[in-house]
Structures are given as structure tokens and as C-alpha cells.
GROMACS .gro file of C-alpha atoms in nm:
model
  187
    1MET     CA    1   2.633   0.037  -6.197
    2ALA     CA    2   2.510  -0.292  -6.061
    3THR     CA    3   2.215  -0.519  -6.130
    4THR     CA    4   1.946  -0.618  -5.882
    5ASN     CA    5   2.126  -0.953  -5.848
    6ASP     CA    6   2.420  -0.767  -5.684
    7LEU     CA    7   2.207  -0.610  -5.409
    8LYS     CA    8   2.315  -0.679  -5.052
    9ASN     CA    9   2.249  -0.526  -4.711
   10GLY     CA   10   2.446  -0.205  -4.654
   11LEU     CA   11   2.494  -0.129  -5.024
   12VAL     CA   12   2.429   0.240  -5.098
   13LEU     CA   13   2.229   0.322  -5.412
   14ASN     CA   14   2.198   0.655  -5.592
   15ILE     CA   15   1.830   0.689  -5.687
   16ASP     CA   16   1.713   1.021  -5.836
   17GLY     CA   17   2.015   1.202  -5.690
   18GLN     CA   18   1.952   1.078  -5.335
   19LEU     CA   19   2.155   0.819  -5.145
   20TRP     CA   20   1.964   0.514  -5.015
   21SER     CA   21   2.111   0.229  -4.811
   22VAL     CA   22   1.972  -0.123  -4.861
   23VAL     CA   23   1.832  -0.238  -4.526
   24ASN     CA   24   1.667  -0.556  -4.651
   25PHE     CA   25   1.607  -0.727  -4.985
   26GLN     CA   26   1.423  -1.033  -5.111
   27HIS     CA   27   1.427  -1.197  -5.453
   28VAL     CA   28   1.072  -1.302  -5.548
   29LYS     CA   29   0.993  -1.544  -5.830
   30PRO     CA   30   0.616  -1.568  -5.867
   31GLY     CA   31   0.454  -1.855  -6.058
   32LYS     CA   32   0.315  -1.611  -6.309
   33GLY     CA   33   0.498  -1.310  -6.449
   34GLY     CA   34   0.859  -1.197  -6.420
   35ALA     CA   35   1.082  -1.216  -6.118
   36PHE     CA   36   1.141  -0.905  -5.908
   37VAL     CA   37   1.336  -0.783  -5.607
   38ARG     CA   38   1.154  -0.632  -5.309
   39THR     CA   39   1.377  -0.396  -5.106
   40THR     CA   40   1.359  -0.182  -4.795
   41LEU     CA   41   1.570   0.131  -4.841
   42LYS     CA   42   1.678   0.392  -4.586
   43ASN     CA   43   1.766   0.745  -4.691
   44VAL     CA   44   2.125   0.800  -4.576
   45LEU     CA   45   2.076   1.168  -4.494
   46SER     CA   46   1.720   1.192  -4.359
   47GLY     CA   47   1.675   0.838  -4.220
   48LYS     CA   48   1.342   0.794  -4.402
   49VAL     CA   49   1.261   0.427  -4.474
   50VAL     CA   50   1.072   0.322  -4.789
   51ASP     CA   51   0.987  -0.003  -4.968
   52LYS     CA   52   1.082  -0.021  -5.336
   53THR     CA   53   1.040  -0.299  -5.591
   54PHE     CA   54   1.278  -0.353  -5.883
   55ASN     CA   55   1.229  -0.589  -6.178
   56ALA     CA   56   1.493  -0.864  -6.178
   57GLY     CA   57   1.806  -0.783  -6.378
   58VAL     CA   58   1.746  -0.407  -6.386
   59LYS     CA   59   2.057  -0.192  -6.353
   60VAL     CA   60   2.078   0.029  -6.044
   61GLU     CA   61   2.331   0.303  -5.981
   62THR     CA   62   2.551   0.244  -5.678
   63ALA     CA   63   2.717   0.521  -5.481
   64ASN     CA   64   3.081   0.504  -5.380
   65VAL     CA   65   3.072   0.539  -5.000
   66ASP     CA   66   3.406   0.555  -4.822
   67ARG     CA   67   3.375   0.406  -4.470
   68ARG     CA   68   3.683   0.478  -4.260
   69GLU     CA   69   3.765   0.410  -3.899
   70MET     CA   70   3.848   0.739  -3.729
   71THR     CA   71   3.917   0.864  -3.379
   72TYR     CA   72   3.676   1.112  -3.220
   73LEU     CA   73   3.881   1.400  -3.079
   74TYR     CA   74   3.652   1.675  -2.948
   75TYR     CA   75   3.350   1.900  -3.006
   76ASP     CA   76   3.461   2.252  -3.095
   77GLY     CA   77   3.123   2.419  -3.041
   78SER     CA   78   3.004   2.389  -3.401
   79ASP     CA   79   3.149   2.060  -3.533
   80TYR     CA   80   3.263   1.723  -3.403
   81VAL     CA   81   3.628   1.673  -3.497
   82PHE     CA   82   3.749   1.328  -3.607
   83MET     CA   83   4.104   1.221  -3.701
   84GLU     CA   84   4.227   0.956  -3.941
   85PRO     CA   85   4.475   0.742  -3.745
   86ASP     CA   86   4.704   0.680  -4.046
   87THR     CA   87   4.740   1.031  -4.189
   88PHE     CA   88   4.639   1.240  -3.885
   89ASP     CA   89   4.403   1.438  -4.113
   90GLN     CA   90   4.123   1.600  -3.916
   91VAL     CA   91   3.765   1.619  -4.040
   92GLY     CA   92   3.487   1.836  -3.896
   93VAL     CA   93   3.140   1.678  -3.897
   94SER     CA   94   2.825   1.877  -3.822
   95PRO     CA   95   2.599   1.778  -3.529
   96ALA     CA   96   2.315   1.703  -3.775
   97VAL     CA   97   2.526   1.430  -3.939
   98VAL     CA   98   2.651   1.286  -3.608
   99GLY     CA   99   2.295   1.277  -3.466
  100ASP     CA  100   2.226   1.059  -3.161
  101ALA     CA  101   2.572   0.900  -3.181
  102ALA     CA  102   2.701   1.208  -2.993
  103ASN     CA  103   2.528   1.079  -2.678
  104PHE     CA  104   2.760   0.776  -2.667
  105MET     CA  105   3.096   0.907  -2.798
  106LEU     CA  106   3.390   0.958  -2.565
  107GLU     CA  107   3.701   1.149  -2.668
  108ASN     CA  108   3.964   0.922  -2.829
  109SER     CA  109   3.708   0.651  -2.910
  110SER     CA  110   3.705   0.475  -3.248
  111VAL     CA  111   3.407   0.526  -3.479
  112VAL     CA  112   3.336   0.472  -3.848
  113VAL     CA  113   3.275   0.785  -4.055
  114ALA     CA  114   3.110   0.726  -4.393
  115ARG     CA  115   3.174   0.982  -4.667
  116HIS     CA  116   3.051   1.025  -5.024
  117GLU     CA  117   3.261   1.250  -5.249
  118GLY     CA  118   3.433   1.390  -4.939
  119GLU     CA  119   3.103   1.486  -4.772
  120PRO     CA  120   3.033   1.312  -4.437
  121LEU     CA  121   2.710   1.109  -4.449
  122TYR     CA  122   2.684   0.944  -4.107
  123VAL     CA  123   2.881   0.828  -3.804
  124GLU     CA  124   2.858   0.463  -3.702
  125LEU     CA  125   2.943   0.345  -3.351
  126PRO     CA  126   3.036  -0.010  -3.247
  127ALA     CA  127   2.753  -0.248  -3.145
  128SER     CA  128   2.821  -0.171  -2.779
  129VAL     CA  129   3.007   0.103  -2.594
  130GLU     CA  130   3.143   0.103  -2.239
  131LEU     CA  131   3.061   0.417  -2.043
  132GLU     CA  132   3.078   0.518  -1.678
  133ILE     CA  133   2.768   0.621  -1.484
  134GLU     CA  134   2.807   0.978  -1.363
  135HIS     CA  135   2.496   0.981  -1.144
  136THR     CA  136   2.210   0.753  -1.046
  137ASP     CA  137   1.990   0.740  -0.740
  138PRO     CA  138   2.037   0.442  -0.511
  139GLY     CA  139   1.797   0.156  -0.577
  140VAL     CA  140   1.540   0.101  -0.301
  141GLN     CA  141   1.484  -0.262  -0.208
  142GLY     CA  142   1.123  -0.361  -0.273
  143ASP     CA  143   1.059  -0.080  -0.523
  144ARG     CA  144   0.948  -0.284  -0.823
  145SER     CA  145   0.684  -0.050  -0.964
  146THR     CA  146   0.919   0.047  -1.249
  147GLY     CA  147   1.010  -0.310  -1.348
  148GLY     CA  148   1.339  -0.304  -1.160
  149THR     CA  149   1.506  -0.021  -1.350
  150LYS     CA  150   1.602   0.338  -1.272
  151PRO     CA  151   1.738   0.629  -1.478
  152ALA     CA  152   2.115   0.682  -1.487
  153THR     CA  153   2.314   0.967  -1.640
  154LEU     CA  154   2.630   0.863  -1.827
  155VAL     CA  155   2.953   1.066  -1.846
  156THR     CA  156   2.850   1.174  -2.198
  157GLY     CA  157   2.526   1.325  -2.065
  158ALA     CA  158   2.298   1.057  -2.210
  159GLU     CA  159   2.031   0.905  -1.986
  160VAL     CA  160   1.967   0.529  -1.989
  161GLN     CA  161   1.758   0.288  -1.783
  162VAL     CA  162   1.968   0.053  -1.565
  163PRO     CA  163   1.879  -0.218  -1.308
  164LEU     CA  164   1.837  -0.111  -0.944
  165PHE     CA  165   2.165  -0.274  -0.832
  166VAL     CA  166   2.385  -0.057  -1.059
  167GLY     CA  167   2.542   0.241  -0.880
  168THR     CA  168   2.722   0.568  -0.954
  169GLY     CA  169   3.080   0.527  -1.080
  170GLU     CA  170   3.026   0.182  -1.233
  171LYS     CA  171   3.103   0.109  -1.598
  172VAL     CA  172   2.817  -0.030  -1.806
  173LYS     CA  173   2.780  -0.160  -2.160
  174VAL     CA  174   2.519   0.027  -2.367
  175ASP     CA  175   2.379  -0.030  -2.718
  176PRO     CA  176   2.428   0.310  -2.891
  177ARG     CA  177   2.152   0.245  -3.147
  178ASP     CA  178   1.870   0.255  -2.891
  179GLY     CA  179   2.039   0.343  -2.559
  180ARG     CA  180   1.961   0.002  -2.408
  181TYR     CA  181   2.156  -0.126  -2.104
  182LEU     CA  182   2.346  -0.447  -2.194
  183GLY     CA  183   2.532  -0.524  -1.872
  184ARG     CA  184   2.801  -0.422  -1.626
  185VAL     CA  185   3.168  -0.418  -1.720
  186ASN     CA  186   3.387  -0.627  -1.491
  187LYS     CA  187   3.696  -0.448  -1.369
   0.00000   0.00000   0.00000
């Protein structure tokens, strides 16, 4: 248990049997009436975002979420298999839990797997990943109708928009949260 004074971004709360992650919070002290805390919460499993207000000092139940760095090994057809680097224990995580992160994971890459009571909740990738472009059409000089970008398919199968000068076989940095091109990787 914690009070509303202990709230911080990333803290996971157990509200009515569901797990909610604190995305944003703000302590409000109006001139009239009692203080309160306005929060934005994201459901850990479904991704639904809601706004919730708590009175100041109210106790809230926190969930014990174990976030561990693991190595992605392979996809076995039904689950994504991750390994703990210290103990070599392997954990299978369903595609529903992995979600869009699968588009940007390479074998043997490090990711963070969050679990609650042994049950995987979500997979978190680093802020940027470096992936090779498997195929993209050559950029045509003077073709600026698309704002100077073209589609490119990465080695993982994900499609991202890249500038016209980027070619097949080059490594690029991509933001895995929204699939945005961040830049080329120098060799």
C-alpha cells in the first residue's frame, strides 16, 4: 500500500483487480476544498487510458511488478521465447502480450519483460533500435510529392518511412514505440 503522495510515473497500481500504470500525475491544491491528485492511468493489459482523481492522502494498492532484462531468443510458432541472462531460464510470452514490439525485435537482442506474479504483462524495447533495411525502392531525384520519404521493409518485416537517400542494406535507427525513422547508423 502507498499513499497518493508516493505516486510517480511508471508505478503500477492494483485498482479493482486490474493493473494500471501511472502515465502522468499532478497534485492540485485548490483555494477552496481539499487537495487532490489528478492522474492519467494506462491499463497494463489492454492499453486503455483513463483519467482518475484521488483525494490527497488516500491509500492506493500498488502491484509488485518485476521488470527484468532478458534476451529474445526466437519465435516458436505460438510464443516468443526470452531467456534470463543470469540463470538461463527461458520464458514463453504470447504474441498478444508482446504486441507491436515483435516488429522491432531481432534474435539475441535485449528487452525488458515485466511480470506480475510470474505472469508476463508487457515487453519493453529500448528507446531506439538499429535494424537493417531489407528492401526499399531507389529514391527518384525530384520526387517530392511524398515529403521526401519512401516506404522501407526492415529485416524484421516491419515497414517504416525513410528519407529518399536511404538504400537497401543500410542500417537505420528506429523508434519502436511508433516506428519512426531516427537516422542512419554509421558503420
